[in-house]
Amino acid sequence: MLDSPAGEPVRSEGTYTMRFRLSRLVDGLSSSRLLPVGAAGAVLLFLFAVQLLGTATEAAAPLLERVFFRVVVGDASALGLSWFGAYALANGSVVAALALSLFTVDIVSAPQLFLMVAGSRLGAAAIVVFIGALDYVGKERYSLRKSVSMGLLTFLLTLSIYLPVTAVGYLALPALRDPFRAVSRGWTAGVEPLGFFDPLAVTITNRIGPLLSFALAVGVLFGSLKLFDRILANVDTATLRKRFFSRLRRTWVSFAVGLLITGVTTSVAFSLGVIVPLYNRGYVEREELIPYVLGANIGTLIDTLVVAVVLESAVGTAVVLELLVVATLLTLGALLVHDRYSRAIVAVDERLLEDRRAFLAFVLLLLFVPLVLLLVPLAMG
């Protein structure tokens, strides 16, 4: 970096040229003509990031273990760490992938892994509520309802499913882990899905060291997910809306569409982005939107399951699969009593949107609960 005569930093022409070319490359891959190429590139980048993360975690295991056990004391603090970590990173999928990589080197136990993946979903869903709250505070012309309506509804649905899923799944894990492990063993045994990335990951780790490789892997993981979201932004969502929005009035079809779109794209941002304009324009009511979001909440675990499989962790895959199955069963149970369930969710949603004090207390609760889970066991230990 150079200094101007006035003492202000001036970036070199080469830096701007590199950033310009990189931006042009991303824009080109995001164009509709190169959409399949861009999507394939994003997937390969994601898989490479997973491989590098696994290699770097294994190399840095002694240091990561010391740091982890200074922060995490017991299973509850593991839940708090992943929940709050999703806030800090603004991405639940990355937190879940990190938890799986720590599990593969025996730093995280199976119960802690279950809680950390569940916590990553709770944290990821709450991020939208925080963004909406900041938007409401920063732009007084926006009403509370306009700023947080969709995000709050999404989080209440996630909370209503994943809180009982976390409790039931955690208690049932000792009994269910072996059956799920037997089911998932064939998914990973004798398979090296990322073997062709291994030499490059090992070379990078040896050249720059485990910690920098770990940081690089997290950065590439972020980048691949952001690239995929950017590519999906160029998909013709109008066609999807015309084809599916009239069918969202059917509870089970709405659930299946939300599950399918999120599972295939592994992007909640995309699946919700398709439906938000319909909701904002009144084409879809809250009661009709609820099954769609519930389906999306199941589909969002697919990328975590993929990470577990490609890391060749049979137990890790079993743990994620248990979470997926328990969440699916509880979601199906909620859909069987859809009318009563929807009325309860809408009642809480309306109360929080109409009472600013209640909403503020709710937001503060979302902030402090993971901190309490993380810090109280640490203070008592």
Short mmCIF file of C-alpha atoms in Angstrom, two decimals:
data_model
loop_
_atom_site.label_atom_id
_atom_site.label_comp_id
_atom_site.label_asym_id
_atom_site.label_seq_id
_atom_site.Cartn_x
_atom_site.Cartn_y
_atom_site.Cartn_z
CA MET A 1 0.00 0.00 0.00
CA LEU A 2 1.39 3.44 -0.96
CA ASP A 3 0.94 6.84 0.69
CA SER A 4 -0.23 9.94 -1.13
CA PRO A 5 1.52 13.28 -0.53
CA ALA A 6 -1.29 14.14 1.88
CA GLY A 7 -0.54 11.03 3.89
CA GLU A 8 -3.66 9.16 2.75
CA PRO A 9 -3.22 5.53 1.75
CA VAL A 10 -3.50 4.81 -1.96
CA ARG A 11 -4.01 1.30 -3.26
CA SER A 12 -1.77 0.17 -6.06
CA GLU A 13 -3.12 -0.03 -9.57
CA GLY A 14 -2.43 -3.76 -9.54
CA THR A 15 -4.74 -4.26 -6.55
CA TYR A 16 -7.61 -2.48 -8.29
CA THR A 17 -6.97 -4.44 -11.49
CA MET A 18 -7.08 -7.75 -9.60
CA ARG A 19 -10.29 -6.82 -7.78
CA PHE A 20 -11.86 -5.62 -11.03
CA ARG A 21 -10.99 -8.86 -12.83
CA LEU A 22 -12.26 -10.96 -9.93
CA SER A 23 -15.51 -9.01 -9.89
CA ARG A 24 -15.89 -9.44 -13.65
CA LEU A 25 -15.27 -13.18 -13.30
CA VAL A 26 -17.91 -13.54 -10.59
CA ASP A 27 -20.38 -11.45 -12.61
CA GLY A 28 -19.70 -13.61 -15.67
CA LEU A 29 -20.26 -16.84 -13.75
CA SER A 30 -23.44 -15.36 -12.31
CA SER A 31 -24.89 -14.54 -15.72
CA SER A 32 -27.83 -16.61 -16.93
CA ARG A 33 -25.83 -18.10 -19.83
CA LEU A 34 -23.09 -19.44 -17.56
CA LEU A 35 -25.39 -20.29 -14.65
CA PRO A 36 -24.66 -24.06 -14.72
CA VAL A 37 -20.91 -23.41 -14.94
CA GLY A 38 -21.06 -20.93 -12.08
CA ALA A 39 -23.14 -23.28 -9.93
CA ALA A 40 -20.72 -26.16 -10.57
CA GLY A 41 -17.78 -23.89 -9.71
CA ALA A 42 -19.42 -22.82 -6.45
CA VAL A 43 -20.07 -26.45 -5.50
CA LEU A 44 -16.45 -27.44 -6.24
CA LEU A 45 -15.22 -24.47 -4.22
CA PHE A 46 -17.45 -25.54 -1.32
CA LEU A 47 -16.14 -29.12 -1.48
CA PHE A 48 -12.53 -27.91 -1.58
CA ALA A 49 -13.19 -25.70 1.44
CA VAL A 50 -14.56 -28.71 3.35
CA GLN A 51 -11.47 -30.77 2.47
CA LEU A 52 -9.09 -27.96 3.46
CA LEU A 53 -11.04 -27.42 6.68
CA GLY A 54 -10.70 -31.10 7.58
CA THR A 55 -6.98 -31.19 6.77
CA ALA A 56 -6.22 -27.95 8.63
CA THR A 57 -8.30 -28.99 11.66
CA GLU A 58 -6.41 -32.28 11.92
CA ALA A 59 -3.07 -30.46 11.76
CA ALA A 60 -4.11 -27.80 14.26
CA ALA A 61 -5.95 -30.20 16.59
CA PRO A 62 -3.69 -29.78 19.67
CA LEU A 63 -4.01 -25.99 19.68
CA LEU A 64 -7.72 -26.02 18.80
CA GLU A 65 -8.34 -28.51 21.59
CA ARG A 66 -6.68 -26.28 24.18
CA VAL A 67 -8.66 -23.24 23.03
CA PHE A 68 -11.94 -25.14 22.82
CA PHE A 69 -11.75 -26.55 26.34
CA ARG A 70 -10.90 -23.15 27.77
CA VAL A 71 -14.14 -21.80 26.31
CA VAL A 72 -16.50 -24.77 26.44
CA VAL A 73 -17.34 -26.39 29.76
CA GLY A 74 -19.98 -29.06 29.24
CA ASP A 75 -22.65 -29.60 26.65
CA ALA A 76 -24.77 -26.53 27.42
CA SER A 77 -21.86 -24.20 26.70
CA ALA A 78 -21.31 -25.99 23.36
CA LEU A 79 -24.89 -25.11 22.44
CA GLY A 80 -24.32 -21.51 23.51
CA LEU A 81 -21.06 -21.29 21.55
CA SER A 82 -22.62 -22.44 18.28
CA TRP A 83 -25.76 -20.33 18.78
CA PHE A 84 -23.76 -17.18 19.45
CA GLY A 85 -21.16 -18.18 16.85
CA ALA A 86 -23.87 -18.09 14.20
CA TYR A 87 -24.55 -14.48 15.24
CA ALA A 88 -20.86 -13.58 15.06
CA LEU A 89 -20.29 -15.21 11.67
CA ALA A 90 -23.78 -14.39 10.36
CA ASN A 91 -23.89 -17.90 8.94
CA GLY A 92 -25.20 -21.08 10.55
CA SER A 93 -23.89 -23.44 7.86
CA VAL A 94 -20.28 -22.40 8.49
CA VAL A 95 -20.69 -22.95 12.24
CA ALA A 96 -22.15 -26.43 11.63
CA ALA A 97 -19.26 -27.28 9.29
CA LEU A 98 -16.74 -26.12 11.91
CA ALA A 99 -18.45 -28.29 14.55
CA LEU A 100 -18.20 -31.33 12.26
CA SER A 101 -14.53 -30.68 11.53
CA LEU A 102 -13.82 -30.46 15.29
CA PHE A 103 -15.75 -33.70 15.81
CA THR A 104 -13.61 -35.56 13.26
CA VAL A 105 -10.51 -34.90 15.40
CA ASP A 106 -12.26 -35.85 18.67
CA ILE A 107 -12.37 -32.33 20.11
CA VAL A 108 -16.17 -32.29 20.15
CA SER A 109 -18.22 -35.20 21.52
CA ALA A 110 -21.29 -36.61 19.76
CA PRO A 111 -23.78 -34.92 22.16
CA GLN A 112 -21.92 -31.62 21.76
CA LEU A 113 -21.98 -32.00 17.98
CA PHE A 114 -25.74 -32.52 18.04
CA LEU A 115 -26.23 -29.41 20.18
CA MET A 116 -23.84 -27.32 18.10
CA VAL A 117 -25.58 -28.15 14.81
CA ALA A 118 -28.97 -27.43 16.41
CA GLY A 119 -27.60 -24.20 17.89
CA SER A 120 -26.30 -23.12 14.50
CA ARG A 121 -29.86 -23.33 13.13
CA LEU A 122 -31.32 -21.31 16.01
CA GLY A 123 -28.62 -18.66 15.63
CA ALA A 124 -28.93 -18.45 11.86
CA ALA A 125 -32.70 -17.93 12.07
CA ALA A 126 -32.33 -15.17 14.68
CA ILE A 127 -29.91 -13.14 12.54
CA VAL A 128 -32.77 -11.91 10.35
CA VAL A 129 -34.61 -10.64 13.43
CA PHE A 130 -31.56 -8.63 14.52
CA ILE A 131 -31.13 -7.17 11.03
CA GLY A 132 -34.80 -6.16 10.95
CA ALA A 133 -34.56 -4.61 14.42
CA LEU A 134 -31.51 -2.54 13.40
CA ASP A 135 -33.33 -1.51 10.23
CA TYR A 136 -36.30 -0.36 12.31
CA VAL A 137 -34.09 1.65 14.69
CA GLY A 138 -32.02 3.19 11.90
CA LYS A 139 -34.91 4.10 9.59
CA GLU A 140 -37.72 5.67 11.55
CA ARG A 141 -39.97 5.86 8.51
CA TYR A 142 -40.25 2.05 8.56
CA SER A 143 -42.81 0.50 10.90
CA LEU A 144 -41.82 -2.39 13.16
CA ARG A 145 -44.14 -4.66 11.18
CA LYS A 146 -42.53 -3.71 7.86
CA SER A 147 -38.99 -4.10 9.19
CA VAL A 148 -39.20 -7.47 10.95
CA SER A 149 -42.42 -9.19 9.89
CA MET A 150 -40.95 -11.91 7.68
CA GLY A 151 -37.82 -12.45 9.77
CA LEU A 152 -39.75 -12.70 13.02
CA LEU A 153 -42.22 -15.21 11.57
CA THR A 154 -39.36 -17.33 10.23
CA PHE A 155 -37.57 -17.34 13.57
CA LEU A 156 -40.71 -18.19 15.58
CA LEU A 157 -41.29 -21.17 13.30
CA THR A 158 -37.64 -22.28 13.67
CA LEU A 159 -37.76 -21.82 17.43
CA SER A 160 -41.03 -23.74 17.79
CA ILE A 161 -39.49 -26.77 16.03
CA TYR A 162 -35.80 -26.71 16.93
CA LEU A 163 -36.17 -26.09 20.67
CA PRO A 164 -38.12 -29.33 21.21
CA VAL A 165 -35.94 -31.07 18.58
CA THR A 166 -32.84 -30.07 20.53
CA ALA A 167 -34.25 -31.36 23.83
CA VAL A 168 -35.76 -34.59 22.47
CA GLY A 169 -32.83 -35.39 20.17
CA TYR A 170 -30.22 -34.74 22.86
CA LEU A 171 -31.97 -37.00 25.38
CA ALA A 172 -32.58 -39.71 22.79
CA LEU A 173 -29.10 -39.57 21.26
CA PRO A 174 -27.60 -42.48 23.28
CA ALA A 175 -30.43 -44.77 22.12
CA LEU A 176 -30.68 -43.54 18.53
CA ARG A 177 -27.03 -42.98 17.61
CA ASP A 178 -26.20 -46.62 16.85
CA PRO A 179 -29.26 -47.26 14.62
CA PHE A 180 -28.58 -44.08 12.65
CA ARG A 181 -24.91 -44.96 12.45
CA ALA A 182 -25.83 -48.33 10.94
CA VAL A 183 -27.99 -46.56 8.36
CA SER A 184 -25.34 -43.98 7.47
CA ARG A 185 -22.28 -46.26 7.55
CA GLY A 186 -22.70 -47.23 3.91
CA TRP A 187 -22.73 -43.57 2.88
CA THR A 188 -19.11 -43.02 3.83
CA ALA A 189 -17.38 -46.41 4.14
CA GLY A 190 -14.70 -46.93 1.53
CA VAL A 191 -15.51 -43.67 -0.23
CA GLU A 192 -13.16 -40.72 -0.66
CA PRO A 193 -15.39 -38.06 -2.26
CA LEU A 194 -12.78 -35.34 -1.88
CA GLY A 195 -9.68 -37.40 -2.54
CA PHE A 196 -8.67 -35.39 -5.60
CA PHE A 197 -8.57 -32.23 -3.40
CA ASP A 198 -6.40 -33.86 -0.73
CA PRO A 199 -2.92 -33.20 -2.26
CA LEU A 200 -3.72 -29.50 -2.71
CA ALA A 201 -5.14 -29.20 0.81
CA VAL A 202 -2.08 -30.92 2.31
CA THR A 203 0.30 -28.72 0.29
CA ILE A 204 -1.46 -25.52 1.41
CA THR A 205 -1.47 -26.64 5.04
CA ASN A 206 2.23 -27.50 4.95
CA ARG A 207 3.17 -24.24 3.22
CA ILE A 208 1.25 -21.70 5.32
CA GLY A 209 0.68 -23.67 8.51
CA PRO A 210 -2.40 -25.19 10.17
CA LEU A 211 -3.86 -21.99 11.65
CA LEU A 212 -3.66 -19.92 8.48
CA SER A 213 -5.00 -22.90 6.53
CA PHE A 214 -7.89 -23.16 9.00
CA ALA A 215 -8.68 -19.45 8.56
CA LEU A 216 -8.34 -19.78 4.78
CA ALA A 217 -10.73 -22.74 4.76
CA VAL A 218 -13.35 -20.77 6.70
CA GLY A 219 -12.91 -17.85 4.28
CA VAL A 220 -13.27 -20.09 1.21
CA LEU A 221 -16.31 -21.74 2.78
CA PHE A 222 -17.89 -18.32 3.26
CA GLY A 223 -16.94 -17.33 -0.26
CA SER A 224 -18.42 -20.45 -1.86
CA LEU A 225 -21.74 -19.98 -0.06
CA LYS A 226 -21.85 -16.28 -0.98
CA LEU A 227 -20.97 -17.08 -4.58
CA PHE A 228 -23.74 -19.66 -4.73
CA ASP A 229 -26.24 -17.14 -3.34
CA ARG A 230 -25.08 -14.57 -5.90
CA ILE A 231 -25.48 -17.06 -8.73
CA LEU A 232 -28.94 -18.04 -7.52
CA ALA A 233 -29.91 -14.36 -7.51
CA ASN A 234 -29.90 -14.56 -11.34
CA VAL A 235 -32.35 -17.46 -11.48
CA ASP A 236 -35.72 -16.57 -13.02
CA THR A 237 -37.76 -16.59 -9.81
CA ALA A 238 -40.78 -15.11 -11.57
CA THR A 239 -41.38 -18.46 -13.26
CA LEU A 240 -41.15 -20.26 -9.93
CA ARG A 241 -43.64 -17.85 -8.41
CA LYS A 242 -46.14 -18.22 -11.26
CA ARG A 243 -45.86 -21.99 -11.17
CA PHE A 244 -45.99 -22.56 -7.43
CA PHE A 245 -47.57 -19.66 -5.53
CA SER A 246 -51.17 -20.67 -6.25
CA ARG A 247 -50.39 -24.13 -4.89
CA LEU A 248 -49.02 -22.83 -1.59
CA ARG A 249 -52.59 -22.75 -0.32
CA ARG A 250 -52.28 -26.52 0.01
CA THR A 251 -50.46 -27.28 3.25
CA TRP A 252 -48.52 -30.37 2.19
CA VAL A 253 -47.64 -29.00 -1.25
CA SER A 254 -46.36 -25.80 0.36
CA PHE A 255 -44.21 -27.84 2.77
CA ALA A 256 -42.83 -30.00 -0.05
CA VAL A 257 -41.98 -26.98 -2.23
CA GLY A 258 -40.11 -25.26 0.62
CA LEU A 259 -38.20 -28.46 1.40
CA LEU A 260 -37.36 -29.15 -2.25
CA ILE A 261 -36.19 -25.65 -3.17
CA THR A 262 -34.03 -25.25 -0.05
CA GLY A 263 -32.68 -28.80 -0.21
CA VAL A 264 -31.63 -28.47 -3.85
CA THR A 265 -30.17 -24.97 -3.59
CA THR A 266 -28.92 -25.35 0.04
CA SER A 267 -29.81 -21.67 0.34
CA VAL A 268 -32.50 -20.38 2.68
CA ALA A 269 -31.78 -16.90 1.33
CA PHE A 270 -32.88 -18.07 -2.11
CA SER A 271 -35.90 -20.13 -1.05
CA LEU A 272 -37.25 -17.32 1.13
CA GLY A 273 -36.29 -14.73 -1.48
CA VAL A 274 -38.64 -16.46 -3.92
CA ILE A 275 -41.60 -16.17 -1.58
CA VAL A 276 -41.03 -12.78 0.10
CA PRO A 277 -42.41 -10.67 -2.80
CA LEU A 278 -45.59 -12.77 -2.81
CA TYR A 279 -45.97 -12.34 0.94
CA ASN A 280 -45.31 -8.59 0.82
CA ARG A 281 -47.87 -8.11 -1.98
CA GLY A 282 -50.55 -10.10 -0.18
CA TYR A 283 -50.64 -13.05 -2.59
CA VAL A 284 -49.71 -15.42 0.23
CA GLU A 285 -51.07 -15.21 3.76
CA ARG A 286 -49.05 -16.01 6.86
CA GLU A 287 -51.01 -19.21 7.47
CA GLU A 288 -50.20 -20.34 3.91
CA LEU A 289 -46.54 -19.38 4.25
CA ILE A 290 -45.97 -21.35 7.45
CA PRO A 291 -45.72 -24.84 5.85
CA TYR A 292 -43.33 -23.48 3.21
CA VAL A 293 -40.98 -22.07 5.85
CA LEU A 294 -41.18 -25.31 7.87
CA GLY A 295 -40.10 -27.21 4.77
CA ALA A 296 -37.24 -24.77 4.21
CA ASN A 297 -36.12 -25.30 7.81
CA ILE A 298 -35.71 -29.02 7.10
CA GLY A 299 -34.00 -28.46 3.75
CA THR A 300 -31.40 -26.19 5.33
CA LEU A 301 -29.81 -29.20 7.06
CA ILE A 302 -28.97 -30.87 3.74
CA ASP A 303 -25.68 -29.00 3.28
CA THR A 304 -24.60 -29.98 6.81
CA LEU A 305 -25.37 -33.60 6.02
CA VAL A 306 -23.28 -33.29 2.85
CA VAL A 307 -20.34 -31.93 4.89
CA ALA A 308 -20.59 -34.88 7.30
CA VAL A 309 -20.61 -37.36 4.41
CA VAL A 310 -17.67 -35.84 2.54
CA LEU A 311 -15.63 -35.70 5.76
CA GLU A 312 -16.21 -39.47 5.95
CA SER A 313 -17.49 -39.32 9.50
CA ALA A 314 -19.99 -42.14 10.02
CA VAL A 315 -20.87 -41.00 13.55
CA GLY A 316 -21.05 -37.34 12.48
CA THR A 317 -23.36 -38.30 9.64
CA ALA A 318 -25.50 -40.31 12.07
CA VAL A 319 -25.77 -37.33 14.44
CA VAL A 320 -26.82 -34.93 11.68
CA LEU A 321 -29.20 -37.53 10.28
CA GLU A 322 -30.82 -37.94 13.69
CA LEU A 323 -31.33 -34.20 13.93
CA LEU A 324 -32.81 -34.17 10.43
CA VAL A 325 -35.19 -37.07 11.15
CA VAL A 326 -36.36 -35.77 14.55
CA ALA A 327 -36.91 -32.30 13.08
CA THR A 328 -38.87 -33.81 10.20
CA LEU A 329 -41.07 -35.88 12.52
CA LEU A 330 -41.88 -32.94 14.78
CA THR A 331 -42.55 -30.75 11.75
CA LEU A 332 -44.94 -33.33 10.31
CA GLY A 333 -46.66 -33.46 13.69
CA ALA A 334 -47.10 -29.69 13.63
CA LEU A 335 -48.54 -29.86 10.12
CA LEU A 336 -51.07 -32.48 11.21
CA VAL A 337 -52.54 -29.85 13.55
CA HIS A 338 -51.76 -27.04 11.13
CA ASP A 339 -54.70 -24.80 12.01
CA ARG A 340 -54.07 -24.77 15.76
CA TYR A 341 -50.30 -24.55 15.28
CA SER A 342 -50.63 -21.63 12.86
CA ARG A 343 -53.02 -19.77 15.16
CA ALA A 344 -50.54 -20.08 18.03
CA ILE A 345 -47.61 -18.85 15.92
CA VAL A 346 -49.63 -15.96 14.46
CA ALA A 347 -50.82 -14.94 17.94
CA VAL A 348 -47.24 -14.69 19.24
CA ASP A 349 -46.15 -12.96 16.04
CA GLU A 350 -48.92 -10.35 16.33
CA ARG A 351 -48.18 -9.69 20.02
CA LEU A 352 -44.51 -9.01 19.32
CA LEU A 353 -45.26 -6.82 16.30
CA GLU A 354 -47.84 -4.72 18.17
CA ASP A 355 -45.95 -4.30 21.45
CA ARG A 356 -42.53 -2.68 21.00
CA ARG A 357 -41.55 -3.38 24.61
CA ALA A 358 -42.34 -7.05 24.23
CA PHE A 359 -40.38 -7.14 20.98
CA LEU A 360 -37.37 -5.43 22.60
CA ALA A 361 -37.47 -7.90 25.49
CA PHE A 362 -37.65 -10.75 22.98
CA VAL A 363 -34.61 -9.48 21.05
CA LEU A 364 -32.61 -9.05 24.27
CA LEU A 365 -33.58 -12.59 25.24
CA LEU A 366 -32.25 -13.88 21.92
CA LEU A 367 -28.97 -12.10 22.63
CA PHE A 368 -28.51 -13.16 26.24
CA VAL A 369 -29.70 -16.80 26.21
CA PRO A 370 -26.72 -18.12 24.20
CA LEU A 371 -24.35 -15.97 26.24
CA VAL A 372 -25.76 -17.39 29.48
CA LEU A 373 -25.44 -20.93 28.13
CA LEU A 374 -21.84 -20.23 27.19
CA LEU A 375 -20.60 -18.16 30.11
CA VAL A 376 -22.40 -19.51 33.20
CA PRO A 377 -20.84 -23.02 33.00
CA LEU A 378 -17.48 -21.33 32.36
CA ALA A 379 -17.86 -19.13 35.46
CA MET A 380 -19.02 -22.05 37.61
CA GLY A 381 -16.21 -24.28 36.33
#
